[in-house]
PDB file of N, CA and C in Angstrom:
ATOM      1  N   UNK A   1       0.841  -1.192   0.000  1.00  0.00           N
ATOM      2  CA  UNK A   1       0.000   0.000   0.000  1.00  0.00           C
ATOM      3  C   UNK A   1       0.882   1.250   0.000  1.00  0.00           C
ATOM      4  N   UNK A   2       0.662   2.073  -1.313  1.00  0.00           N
ATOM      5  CA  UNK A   2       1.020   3.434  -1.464  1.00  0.00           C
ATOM      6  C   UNK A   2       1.101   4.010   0.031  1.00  0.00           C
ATOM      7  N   UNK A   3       2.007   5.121   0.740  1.00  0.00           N
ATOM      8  CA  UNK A   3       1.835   6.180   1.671  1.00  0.00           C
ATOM      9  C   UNK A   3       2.005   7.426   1.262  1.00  0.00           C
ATOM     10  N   UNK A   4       2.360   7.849   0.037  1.00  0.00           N
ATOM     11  CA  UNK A   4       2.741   9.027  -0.766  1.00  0.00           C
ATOM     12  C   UNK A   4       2.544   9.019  -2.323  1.00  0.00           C
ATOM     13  N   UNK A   5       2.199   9.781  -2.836  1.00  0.00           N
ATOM     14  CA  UNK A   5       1.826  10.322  -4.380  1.00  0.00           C
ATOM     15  C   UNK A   5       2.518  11.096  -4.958  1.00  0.00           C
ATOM     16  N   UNK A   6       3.663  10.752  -5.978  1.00  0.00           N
ATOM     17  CA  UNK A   6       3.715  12.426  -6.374  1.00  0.00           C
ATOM     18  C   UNK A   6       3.063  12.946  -7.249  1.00  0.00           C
ATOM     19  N   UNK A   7       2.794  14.276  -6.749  1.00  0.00           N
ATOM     20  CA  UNK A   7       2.080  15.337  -7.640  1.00  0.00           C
ATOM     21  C   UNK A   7       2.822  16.765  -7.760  1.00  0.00           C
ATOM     22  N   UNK A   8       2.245  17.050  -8.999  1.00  0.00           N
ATOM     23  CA  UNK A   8       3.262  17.934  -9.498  1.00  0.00           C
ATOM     24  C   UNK A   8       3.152  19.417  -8.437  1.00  0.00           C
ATOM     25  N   UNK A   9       3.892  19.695  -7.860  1.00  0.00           N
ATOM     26  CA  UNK A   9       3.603  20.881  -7.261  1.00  0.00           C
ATOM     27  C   UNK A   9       3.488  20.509  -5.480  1.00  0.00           C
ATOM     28  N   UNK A  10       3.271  19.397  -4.896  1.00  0.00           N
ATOM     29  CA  UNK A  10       3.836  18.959  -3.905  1.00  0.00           C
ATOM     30  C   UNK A  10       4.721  17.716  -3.840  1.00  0.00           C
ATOM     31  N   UNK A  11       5.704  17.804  -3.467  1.00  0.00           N
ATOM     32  CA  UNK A  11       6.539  16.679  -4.061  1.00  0.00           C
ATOM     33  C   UNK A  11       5.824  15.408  -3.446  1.00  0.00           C
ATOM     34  N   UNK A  12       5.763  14.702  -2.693  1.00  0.00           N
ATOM     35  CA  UNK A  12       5.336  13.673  -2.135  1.00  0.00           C
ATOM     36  C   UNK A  12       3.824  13.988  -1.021  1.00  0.00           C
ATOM     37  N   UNK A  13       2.832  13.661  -1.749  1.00  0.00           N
ATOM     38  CA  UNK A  13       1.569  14.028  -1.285  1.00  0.00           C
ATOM     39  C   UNK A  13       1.103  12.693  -0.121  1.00  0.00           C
ATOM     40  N   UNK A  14       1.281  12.885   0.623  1.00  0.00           N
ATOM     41  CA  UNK A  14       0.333  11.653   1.770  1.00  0.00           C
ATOM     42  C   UNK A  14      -1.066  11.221   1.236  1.00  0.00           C
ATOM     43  N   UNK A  15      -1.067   9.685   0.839  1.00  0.00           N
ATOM     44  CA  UNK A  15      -2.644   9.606  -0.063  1.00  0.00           C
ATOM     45  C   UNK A  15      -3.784  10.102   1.266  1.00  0.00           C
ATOM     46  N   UNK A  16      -3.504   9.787   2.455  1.00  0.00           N
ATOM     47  CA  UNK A  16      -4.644  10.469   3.137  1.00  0.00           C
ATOM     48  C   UNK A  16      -5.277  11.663   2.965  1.00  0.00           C
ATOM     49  N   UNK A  17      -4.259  12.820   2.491  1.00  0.00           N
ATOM     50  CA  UNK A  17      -4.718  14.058   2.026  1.00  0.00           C
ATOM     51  C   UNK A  17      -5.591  13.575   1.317  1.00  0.00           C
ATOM     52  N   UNK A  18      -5.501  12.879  -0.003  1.00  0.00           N
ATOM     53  CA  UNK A  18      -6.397  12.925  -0.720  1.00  0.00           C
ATOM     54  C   UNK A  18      -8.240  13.088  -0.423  1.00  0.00           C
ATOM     55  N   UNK A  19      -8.807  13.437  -0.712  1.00  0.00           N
ATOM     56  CA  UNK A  19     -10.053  13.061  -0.412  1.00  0.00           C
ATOM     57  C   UNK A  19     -10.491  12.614  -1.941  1.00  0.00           C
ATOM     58  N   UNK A  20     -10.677  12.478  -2.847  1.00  0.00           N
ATOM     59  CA  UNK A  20     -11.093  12.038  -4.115  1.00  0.00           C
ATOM     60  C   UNK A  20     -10.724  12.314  -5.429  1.00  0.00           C
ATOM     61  N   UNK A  21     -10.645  11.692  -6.330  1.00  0.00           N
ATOM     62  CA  UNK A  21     -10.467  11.920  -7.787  1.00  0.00           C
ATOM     63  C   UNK A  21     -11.031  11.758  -8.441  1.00  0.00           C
ATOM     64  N   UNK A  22     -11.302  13.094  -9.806  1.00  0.00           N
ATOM     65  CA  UNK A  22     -12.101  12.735 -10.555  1.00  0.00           C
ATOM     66  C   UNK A  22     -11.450  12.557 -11.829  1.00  0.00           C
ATOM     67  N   UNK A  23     -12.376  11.535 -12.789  1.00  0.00           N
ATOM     68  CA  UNK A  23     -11.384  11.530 -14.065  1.00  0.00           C
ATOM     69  C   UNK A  23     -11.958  12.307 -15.355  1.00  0.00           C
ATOM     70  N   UNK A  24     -11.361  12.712 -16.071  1.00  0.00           N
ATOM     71  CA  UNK A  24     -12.315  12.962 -17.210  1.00  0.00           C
ATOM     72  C   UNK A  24     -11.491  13.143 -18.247  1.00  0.00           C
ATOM     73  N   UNK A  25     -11.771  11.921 -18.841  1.00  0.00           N
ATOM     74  CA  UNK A  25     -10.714  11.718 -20.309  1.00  0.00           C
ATOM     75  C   UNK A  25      -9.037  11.305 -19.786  1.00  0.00           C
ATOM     76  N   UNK A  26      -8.465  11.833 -20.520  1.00  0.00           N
ATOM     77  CA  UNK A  26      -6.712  11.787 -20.356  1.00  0.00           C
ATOM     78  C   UNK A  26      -6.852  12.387 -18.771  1.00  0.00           C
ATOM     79  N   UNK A  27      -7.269  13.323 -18.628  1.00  0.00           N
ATOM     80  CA  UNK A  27      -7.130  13.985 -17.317  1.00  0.00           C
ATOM     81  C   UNK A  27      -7.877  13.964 -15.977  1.00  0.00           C
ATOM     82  N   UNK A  28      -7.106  14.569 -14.590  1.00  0.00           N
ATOM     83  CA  UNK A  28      -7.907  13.771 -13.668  1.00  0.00           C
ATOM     84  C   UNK A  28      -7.571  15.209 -12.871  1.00  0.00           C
ATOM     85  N   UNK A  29      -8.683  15.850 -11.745  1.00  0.00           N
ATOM     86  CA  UNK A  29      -7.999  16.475 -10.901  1.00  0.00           C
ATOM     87  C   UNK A  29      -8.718  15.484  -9.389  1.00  0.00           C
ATOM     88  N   UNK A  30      -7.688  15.610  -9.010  1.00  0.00           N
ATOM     89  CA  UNK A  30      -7.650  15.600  -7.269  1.00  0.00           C
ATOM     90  C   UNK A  30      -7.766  16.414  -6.281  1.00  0.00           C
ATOM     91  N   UNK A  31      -8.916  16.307  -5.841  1.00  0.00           N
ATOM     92  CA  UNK A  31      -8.910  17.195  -4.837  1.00  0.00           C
ATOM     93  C   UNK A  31      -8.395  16.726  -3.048  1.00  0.00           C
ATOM     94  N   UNK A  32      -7.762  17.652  -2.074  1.00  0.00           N
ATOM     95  CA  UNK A  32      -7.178  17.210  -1.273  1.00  0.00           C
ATOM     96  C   UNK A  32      -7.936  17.957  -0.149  1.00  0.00           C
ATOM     97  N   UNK A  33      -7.570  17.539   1.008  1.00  0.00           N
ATOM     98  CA  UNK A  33      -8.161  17.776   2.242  1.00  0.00           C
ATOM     99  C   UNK A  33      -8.378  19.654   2.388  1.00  0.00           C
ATOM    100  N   UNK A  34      -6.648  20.132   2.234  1.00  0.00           N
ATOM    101  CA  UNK A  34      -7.036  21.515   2.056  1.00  0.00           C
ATOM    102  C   UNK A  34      -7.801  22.617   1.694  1.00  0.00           C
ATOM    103  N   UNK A  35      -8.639  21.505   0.494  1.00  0.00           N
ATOM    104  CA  UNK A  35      -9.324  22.588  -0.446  1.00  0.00           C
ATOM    105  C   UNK A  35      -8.468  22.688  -1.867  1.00  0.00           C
ATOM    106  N   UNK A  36      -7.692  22.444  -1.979  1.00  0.00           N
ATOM    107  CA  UNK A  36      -7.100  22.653  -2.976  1.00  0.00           C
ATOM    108  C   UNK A  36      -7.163  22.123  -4.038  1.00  0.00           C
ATOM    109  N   UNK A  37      -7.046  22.142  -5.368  1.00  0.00           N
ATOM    110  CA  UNK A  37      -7.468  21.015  -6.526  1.00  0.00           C
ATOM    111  C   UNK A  37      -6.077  20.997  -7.463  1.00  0.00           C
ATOM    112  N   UNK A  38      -5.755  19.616  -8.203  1.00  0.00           N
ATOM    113  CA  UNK A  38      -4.712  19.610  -8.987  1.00  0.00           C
ATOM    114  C   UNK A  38      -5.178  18.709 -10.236  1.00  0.00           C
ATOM    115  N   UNK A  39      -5.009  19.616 -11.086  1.00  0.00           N
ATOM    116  CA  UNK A  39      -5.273  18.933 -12.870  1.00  0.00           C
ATOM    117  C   UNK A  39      -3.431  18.372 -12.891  1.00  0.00           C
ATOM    118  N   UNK A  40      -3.879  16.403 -13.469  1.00  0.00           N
ATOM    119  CA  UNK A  40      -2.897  15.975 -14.164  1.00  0.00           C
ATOM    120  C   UNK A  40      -3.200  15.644 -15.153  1.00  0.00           C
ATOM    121  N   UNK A  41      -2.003  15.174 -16.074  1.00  0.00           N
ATOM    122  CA  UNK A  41      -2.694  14.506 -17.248  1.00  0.00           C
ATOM    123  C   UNK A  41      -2.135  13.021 -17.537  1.00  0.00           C
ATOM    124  N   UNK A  42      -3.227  12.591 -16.608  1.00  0.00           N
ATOM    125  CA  UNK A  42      -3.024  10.980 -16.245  1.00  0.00           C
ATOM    126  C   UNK A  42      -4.276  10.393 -15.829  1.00  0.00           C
ATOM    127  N   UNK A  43      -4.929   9.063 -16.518  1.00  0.00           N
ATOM    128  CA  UNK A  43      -6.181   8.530 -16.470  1.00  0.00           C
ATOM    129  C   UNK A  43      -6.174   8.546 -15.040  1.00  0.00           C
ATOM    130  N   UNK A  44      -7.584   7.881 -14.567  1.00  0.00           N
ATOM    131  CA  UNK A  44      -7.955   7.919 -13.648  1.00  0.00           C
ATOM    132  C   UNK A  44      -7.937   6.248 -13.277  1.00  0.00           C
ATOM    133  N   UNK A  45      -7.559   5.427 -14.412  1.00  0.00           N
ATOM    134  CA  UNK A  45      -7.266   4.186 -14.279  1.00  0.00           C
ATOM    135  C   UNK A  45      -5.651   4.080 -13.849  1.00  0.00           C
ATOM    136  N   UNK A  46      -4.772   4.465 -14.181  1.00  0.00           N
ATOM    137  CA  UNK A  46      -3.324   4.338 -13.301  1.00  0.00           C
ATOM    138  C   UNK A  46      -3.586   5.083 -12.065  1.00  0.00           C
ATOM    139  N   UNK A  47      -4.456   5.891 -11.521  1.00  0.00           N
ATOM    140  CA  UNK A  47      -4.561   6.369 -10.209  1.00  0.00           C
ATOM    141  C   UNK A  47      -4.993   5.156  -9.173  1.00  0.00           C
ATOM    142  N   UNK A  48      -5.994   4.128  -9.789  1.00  0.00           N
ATOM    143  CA  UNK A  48      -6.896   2.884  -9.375  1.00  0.00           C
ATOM    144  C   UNK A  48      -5.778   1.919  -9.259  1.00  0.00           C
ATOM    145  N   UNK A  49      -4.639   1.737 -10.270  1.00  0.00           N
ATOM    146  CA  UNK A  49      -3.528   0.644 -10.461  1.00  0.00           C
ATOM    147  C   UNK A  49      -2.872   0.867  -8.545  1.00  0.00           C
ATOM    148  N   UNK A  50      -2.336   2.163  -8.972  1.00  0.00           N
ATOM    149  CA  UNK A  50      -1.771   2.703  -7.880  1.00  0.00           C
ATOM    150  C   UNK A  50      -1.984   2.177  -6.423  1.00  0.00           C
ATOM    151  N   UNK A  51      -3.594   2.505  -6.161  1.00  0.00           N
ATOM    152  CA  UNK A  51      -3.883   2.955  -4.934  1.00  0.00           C
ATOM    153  C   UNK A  51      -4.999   1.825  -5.169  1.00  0.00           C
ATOM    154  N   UNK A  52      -5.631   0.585  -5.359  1.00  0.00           N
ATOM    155  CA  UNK A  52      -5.762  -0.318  -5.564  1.00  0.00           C
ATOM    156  C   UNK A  52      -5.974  -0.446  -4.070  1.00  0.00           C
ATOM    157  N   UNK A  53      -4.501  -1.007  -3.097  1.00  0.00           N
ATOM    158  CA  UNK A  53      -4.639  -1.613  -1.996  1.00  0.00           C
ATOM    159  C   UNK A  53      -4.581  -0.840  -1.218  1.00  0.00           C
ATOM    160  N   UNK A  54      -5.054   0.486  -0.996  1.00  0.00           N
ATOM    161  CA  UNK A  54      -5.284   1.388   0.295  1.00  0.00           C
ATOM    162  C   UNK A  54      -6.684   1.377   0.647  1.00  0.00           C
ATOM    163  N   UNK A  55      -7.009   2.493   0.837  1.00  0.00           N
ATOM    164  CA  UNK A  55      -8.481   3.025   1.418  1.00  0.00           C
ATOM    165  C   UNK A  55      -9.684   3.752   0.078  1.00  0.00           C
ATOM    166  N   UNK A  56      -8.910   3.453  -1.105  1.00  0.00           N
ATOM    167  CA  UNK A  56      -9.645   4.080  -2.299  1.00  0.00           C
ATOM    168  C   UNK A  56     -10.360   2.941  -3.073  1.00  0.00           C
ATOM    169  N   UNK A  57     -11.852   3.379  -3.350  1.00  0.00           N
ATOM    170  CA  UNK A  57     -13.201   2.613  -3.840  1.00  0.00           C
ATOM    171  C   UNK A  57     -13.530   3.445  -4.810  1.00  0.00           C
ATOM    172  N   UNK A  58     -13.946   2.518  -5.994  1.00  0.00           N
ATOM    173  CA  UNK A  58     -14.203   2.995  -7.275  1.00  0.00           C
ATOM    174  C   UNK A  58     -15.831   3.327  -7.274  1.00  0.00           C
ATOM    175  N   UNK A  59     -16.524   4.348  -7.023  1.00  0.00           N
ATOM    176  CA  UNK A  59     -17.487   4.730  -6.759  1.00  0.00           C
ATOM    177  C   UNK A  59     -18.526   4.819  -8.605  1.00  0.00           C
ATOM    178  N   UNK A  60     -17.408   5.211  -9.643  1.00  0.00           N
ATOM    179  CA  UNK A  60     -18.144   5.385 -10.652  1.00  0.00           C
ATOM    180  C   UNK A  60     -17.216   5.341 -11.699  1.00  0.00           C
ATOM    181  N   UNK A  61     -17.706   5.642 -13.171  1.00  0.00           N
ATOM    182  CA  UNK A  61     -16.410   5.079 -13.907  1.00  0.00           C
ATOM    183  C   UNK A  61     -15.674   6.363 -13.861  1.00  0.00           C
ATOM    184  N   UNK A  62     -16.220   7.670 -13.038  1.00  0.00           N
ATOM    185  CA  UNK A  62     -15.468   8.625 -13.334  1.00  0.00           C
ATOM    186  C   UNK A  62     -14.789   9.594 -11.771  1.00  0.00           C
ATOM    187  N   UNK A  63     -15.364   8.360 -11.101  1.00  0.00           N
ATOM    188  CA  UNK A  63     -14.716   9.116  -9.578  1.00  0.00           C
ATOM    189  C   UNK A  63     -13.760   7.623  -8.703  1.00  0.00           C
ATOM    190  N   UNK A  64     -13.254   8.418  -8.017  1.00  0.00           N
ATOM    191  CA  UNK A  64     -12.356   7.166  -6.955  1.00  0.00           C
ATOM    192  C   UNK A  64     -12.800   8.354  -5.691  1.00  0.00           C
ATOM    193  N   UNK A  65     -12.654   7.515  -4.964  1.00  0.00           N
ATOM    194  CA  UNK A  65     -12.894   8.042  -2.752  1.00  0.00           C
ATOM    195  C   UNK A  65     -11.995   7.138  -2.210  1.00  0.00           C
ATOM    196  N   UNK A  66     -11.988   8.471  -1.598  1.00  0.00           N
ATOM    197  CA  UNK A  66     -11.019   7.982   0.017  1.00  0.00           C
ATOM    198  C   UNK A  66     -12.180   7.353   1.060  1.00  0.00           C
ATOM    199  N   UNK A  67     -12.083   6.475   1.305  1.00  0.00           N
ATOM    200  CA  UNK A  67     -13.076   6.005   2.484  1.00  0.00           C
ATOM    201  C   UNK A  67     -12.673   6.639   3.568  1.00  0.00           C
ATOM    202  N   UNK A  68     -11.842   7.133   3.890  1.00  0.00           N
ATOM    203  CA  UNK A  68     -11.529   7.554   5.307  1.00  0.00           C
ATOM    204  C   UNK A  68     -12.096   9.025   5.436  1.00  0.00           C
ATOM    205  N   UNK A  69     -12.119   9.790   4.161  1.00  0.00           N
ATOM    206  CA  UNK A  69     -12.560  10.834   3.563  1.00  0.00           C
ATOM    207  C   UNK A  69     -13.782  11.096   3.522  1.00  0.00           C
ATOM    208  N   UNK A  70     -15.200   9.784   3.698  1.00  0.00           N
ATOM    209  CA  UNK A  70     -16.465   9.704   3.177  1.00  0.00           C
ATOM    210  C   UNK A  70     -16.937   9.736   4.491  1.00  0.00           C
ATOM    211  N   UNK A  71     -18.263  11.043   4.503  1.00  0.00           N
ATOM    212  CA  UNK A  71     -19.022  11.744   6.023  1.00  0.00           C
ATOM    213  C   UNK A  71     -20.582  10.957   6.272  1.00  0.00           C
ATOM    214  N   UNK A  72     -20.762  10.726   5.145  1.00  0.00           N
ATOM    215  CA  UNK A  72     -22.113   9.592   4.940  1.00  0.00           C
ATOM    216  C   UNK A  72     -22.179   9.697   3.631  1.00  0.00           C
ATOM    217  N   UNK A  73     -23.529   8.629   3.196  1.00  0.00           N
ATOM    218  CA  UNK A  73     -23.851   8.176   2.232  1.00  0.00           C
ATOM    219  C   UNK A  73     -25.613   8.342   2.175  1.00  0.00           C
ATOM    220  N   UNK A  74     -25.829   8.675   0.928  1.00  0.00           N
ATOM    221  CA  UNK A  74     -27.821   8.295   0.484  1.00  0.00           C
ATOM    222  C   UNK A  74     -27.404   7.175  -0.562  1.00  0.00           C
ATOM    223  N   UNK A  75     -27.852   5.873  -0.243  1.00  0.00           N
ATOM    224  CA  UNK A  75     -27.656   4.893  -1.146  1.00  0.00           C
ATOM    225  C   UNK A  75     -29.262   4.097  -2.025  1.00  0.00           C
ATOM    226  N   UNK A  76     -30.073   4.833  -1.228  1.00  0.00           N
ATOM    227  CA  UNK A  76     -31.080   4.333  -1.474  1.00  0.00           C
ATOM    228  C   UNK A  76     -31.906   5.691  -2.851  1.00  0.00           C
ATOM    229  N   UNK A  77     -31.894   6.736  -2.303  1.00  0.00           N
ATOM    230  CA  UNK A  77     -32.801   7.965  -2.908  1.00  0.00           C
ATOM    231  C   UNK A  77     -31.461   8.428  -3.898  1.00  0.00           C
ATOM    232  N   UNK A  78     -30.872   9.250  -3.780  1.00  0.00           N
ATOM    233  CA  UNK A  78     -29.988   9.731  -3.942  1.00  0.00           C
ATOM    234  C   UNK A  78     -28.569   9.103  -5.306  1.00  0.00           C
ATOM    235  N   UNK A  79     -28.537   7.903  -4.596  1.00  0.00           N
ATOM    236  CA  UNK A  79     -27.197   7.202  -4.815  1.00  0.00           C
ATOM    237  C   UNK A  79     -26.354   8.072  -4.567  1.00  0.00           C
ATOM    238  N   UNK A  80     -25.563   8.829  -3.521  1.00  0.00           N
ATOM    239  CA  UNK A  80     -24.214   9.783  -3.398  1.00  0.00           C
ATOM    240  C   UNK A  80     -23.842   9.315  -2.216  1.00  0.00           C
ATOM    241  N   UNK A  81     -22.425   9.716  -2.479  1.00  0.00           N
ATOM    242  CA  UNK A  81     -21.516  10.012  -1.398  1.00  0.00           C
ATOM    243  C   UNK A  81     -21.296  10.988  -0.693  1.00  0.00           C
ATOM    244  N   UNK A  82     -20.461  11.282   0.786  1.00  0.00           N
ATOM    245  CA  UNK A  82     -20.399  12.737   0.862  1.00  0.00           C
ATOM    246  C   UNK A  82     -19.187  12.966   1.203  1.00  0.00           C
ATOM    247  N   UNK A  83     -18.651  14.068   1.126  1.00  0.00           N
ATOM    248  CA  UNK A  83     -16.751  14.326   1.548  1.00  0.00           C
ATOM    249  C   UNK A  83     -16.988  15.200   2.795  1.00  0.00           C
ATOM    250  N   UNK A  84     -15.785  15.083   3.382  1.00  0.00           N
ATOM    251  CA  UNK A  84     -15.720  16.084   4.235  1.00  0.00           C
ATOM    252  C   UNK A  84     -15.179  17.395   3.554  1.00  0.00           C
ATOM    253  N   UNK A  85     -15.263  17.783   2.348  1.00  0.00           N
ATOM    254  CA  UNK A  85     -15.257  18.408   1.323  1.00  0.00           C
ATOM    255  C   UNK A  85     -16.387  19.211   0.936  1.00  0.00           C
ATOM    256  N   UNK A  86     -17.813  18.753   1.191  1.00  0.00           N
ATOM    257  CA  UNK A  86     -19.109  18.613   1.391  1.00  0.00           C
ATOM    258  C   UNK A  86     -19.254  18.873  -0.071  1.00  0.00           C
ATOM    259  N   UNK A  87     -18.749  17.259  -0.972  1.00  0.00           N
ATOM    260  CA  UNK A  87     -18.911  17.088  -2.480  1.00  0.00           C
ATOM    261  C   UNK A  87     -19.445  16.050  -2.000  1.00  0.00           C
ATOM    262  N   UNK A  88     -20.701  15.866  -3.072  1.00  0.00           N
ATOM    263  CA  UNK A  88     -22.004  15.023  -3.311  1.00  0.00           C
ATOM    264  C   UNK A  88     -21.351  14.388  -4.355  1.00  0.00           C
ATOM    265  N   UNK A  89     -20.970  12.736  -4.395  1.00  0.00           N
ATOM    266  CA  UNK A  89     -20.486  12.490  -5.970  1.00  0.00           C
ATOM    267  C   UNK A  89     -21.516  11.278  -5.761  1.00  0.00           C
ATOM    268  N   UNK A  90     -21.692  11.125  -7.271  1.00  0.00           N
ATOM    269  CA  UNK A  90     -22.620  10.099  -7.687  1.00  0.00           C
ATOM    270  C   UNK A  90     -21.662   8.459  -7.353  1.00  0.00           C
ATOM    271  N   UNK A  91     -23.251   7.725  -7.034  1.00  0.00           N
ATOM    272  CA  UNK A  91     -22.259   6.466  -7.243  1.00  0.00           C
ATOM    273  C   UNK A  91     -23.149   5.724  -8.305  1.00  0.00           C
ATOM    274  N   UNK A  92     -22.389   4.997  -9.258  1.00  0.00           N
ATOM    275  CA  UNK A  92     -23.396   4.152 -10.365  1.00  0.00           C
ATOM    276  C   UNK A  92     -23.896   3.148  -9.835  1.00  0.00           C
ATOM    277  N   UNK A  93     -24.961   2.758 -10.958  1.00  0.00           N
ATOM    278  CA  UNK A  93     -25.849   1.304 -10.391  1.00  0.00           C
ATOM    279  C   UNK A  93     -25.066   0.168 -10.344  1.00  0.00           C
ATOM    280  N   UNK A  94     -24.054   0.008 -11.161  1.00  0.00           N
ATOM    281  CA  UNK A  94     -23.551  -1.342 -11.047  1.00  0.00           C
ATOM    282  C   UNK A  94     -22.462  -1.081 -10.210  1.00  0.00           C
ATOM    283  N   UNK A  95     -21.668  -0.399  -9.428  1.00  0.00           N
ATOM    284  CA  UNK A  95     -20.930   0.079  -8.173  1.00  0.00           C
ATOM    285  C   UNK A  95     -21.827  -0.244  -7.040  1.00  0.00           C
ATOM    286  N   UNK A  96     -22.667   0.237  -7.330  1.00  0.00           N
ATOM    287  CA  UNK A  96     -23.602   0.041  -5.886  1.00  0.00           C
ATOM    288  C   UNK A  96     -23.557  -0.806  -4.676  1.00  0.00           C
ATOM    289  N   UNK A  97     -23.801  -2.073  -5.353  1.00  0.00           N
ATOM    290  CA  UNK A  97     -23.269  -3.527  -4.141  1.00  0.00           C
ATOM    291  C   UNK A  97     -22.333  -3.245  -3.125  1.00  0.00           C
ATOM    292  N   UNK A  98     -21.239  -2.500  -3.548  1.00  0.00           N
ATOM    293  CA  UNK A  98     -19.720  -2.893  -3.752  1.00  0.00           C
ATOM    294  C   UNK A  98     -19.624  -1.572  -2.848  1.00  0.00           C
ATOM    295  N   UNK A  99     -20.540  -0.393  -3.195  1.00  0.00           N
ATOM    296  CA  UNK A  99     -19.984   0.420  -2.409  1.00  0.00           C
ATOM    297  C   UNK A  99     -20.813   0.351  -1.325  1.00  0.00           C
ATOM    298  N   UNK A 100     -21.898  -0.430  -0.860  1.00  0.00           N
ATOM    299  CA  UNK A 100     -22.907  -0.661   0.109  1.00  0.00           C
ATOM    300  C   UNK A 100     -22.159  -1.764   0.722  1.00  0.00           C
ATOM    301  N   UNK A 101     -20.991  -2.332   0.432  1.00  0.00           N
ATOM    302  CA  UNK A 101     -20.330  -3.528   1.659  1.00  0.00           C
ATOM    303  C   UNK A 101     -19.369  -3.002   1.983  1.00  0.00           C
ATOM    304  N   UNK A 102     -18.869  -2.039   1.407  1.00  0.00           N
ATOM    305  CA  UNK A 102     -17.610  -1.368   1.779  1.00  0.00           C
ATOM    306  C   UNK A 102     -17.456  -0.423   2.929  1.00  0.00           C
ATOM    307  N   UNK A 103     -18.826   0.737   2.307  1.00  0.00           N
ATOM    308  CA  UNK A 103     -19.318   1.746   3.727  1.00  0.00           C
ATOM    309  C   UNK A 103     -20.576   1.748   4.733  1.00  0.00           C
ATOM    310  N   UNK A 104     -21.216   0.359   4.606  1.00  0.00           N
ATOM    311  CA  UNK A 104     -22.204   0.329   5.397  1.00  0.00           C
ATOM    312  C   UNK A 104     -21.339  -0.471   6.664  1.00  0.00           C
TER     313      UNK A 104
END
């Protein structure tokens, strides 16, 4: 299990900072505990390779979470997640199971 990331502009990022990633296309930004956001230009599938065996769940084909990061969940009405970020991200139908054994 990863303990550090690099990203461009902090050299070695603690994945706990992280609170989530989003992907979209070639590019992905991350947002971190601070508030802060960082555009790379790197799928959101080598972010998943990466961080695979930590605390990160593939919520949708276009987001990853930090579980340690996630304040509750609407899994029923809703389908979302919530950050301590207080970002609402969708979770898909076929994620669903997966993210209902993970954070319930």
């Amino acid at each position: 299990m990863r303990k550090t990331l690099k990203i461009p502009g902090i050299d070695q990022c603690p994945v706990d900072d992280i609170v989530s990633i989003e992907g979209k296309g070639n590019y992905t930004t991350i947002f971190l505990k601070n508030g802060q956001s960082i555009l790379m230009a790197k799928t959101l599938k080598k972010f998943e390779s990466q961080l695979r065996l930590g605390t990160f769940l593939r919520i949708h084909k276009s987001y990853l979470v930090n579980k340690v990061n996630v304040t509750g969940h609407d899994l029923l009405e809703t389908k979302t997640v919530k950050t301590i970020l207080n970002q609402s991200l969708p979770v898909s139908r076929r994620k669903l199971d997966l993210v209902r054994g993970q954070l319930a």
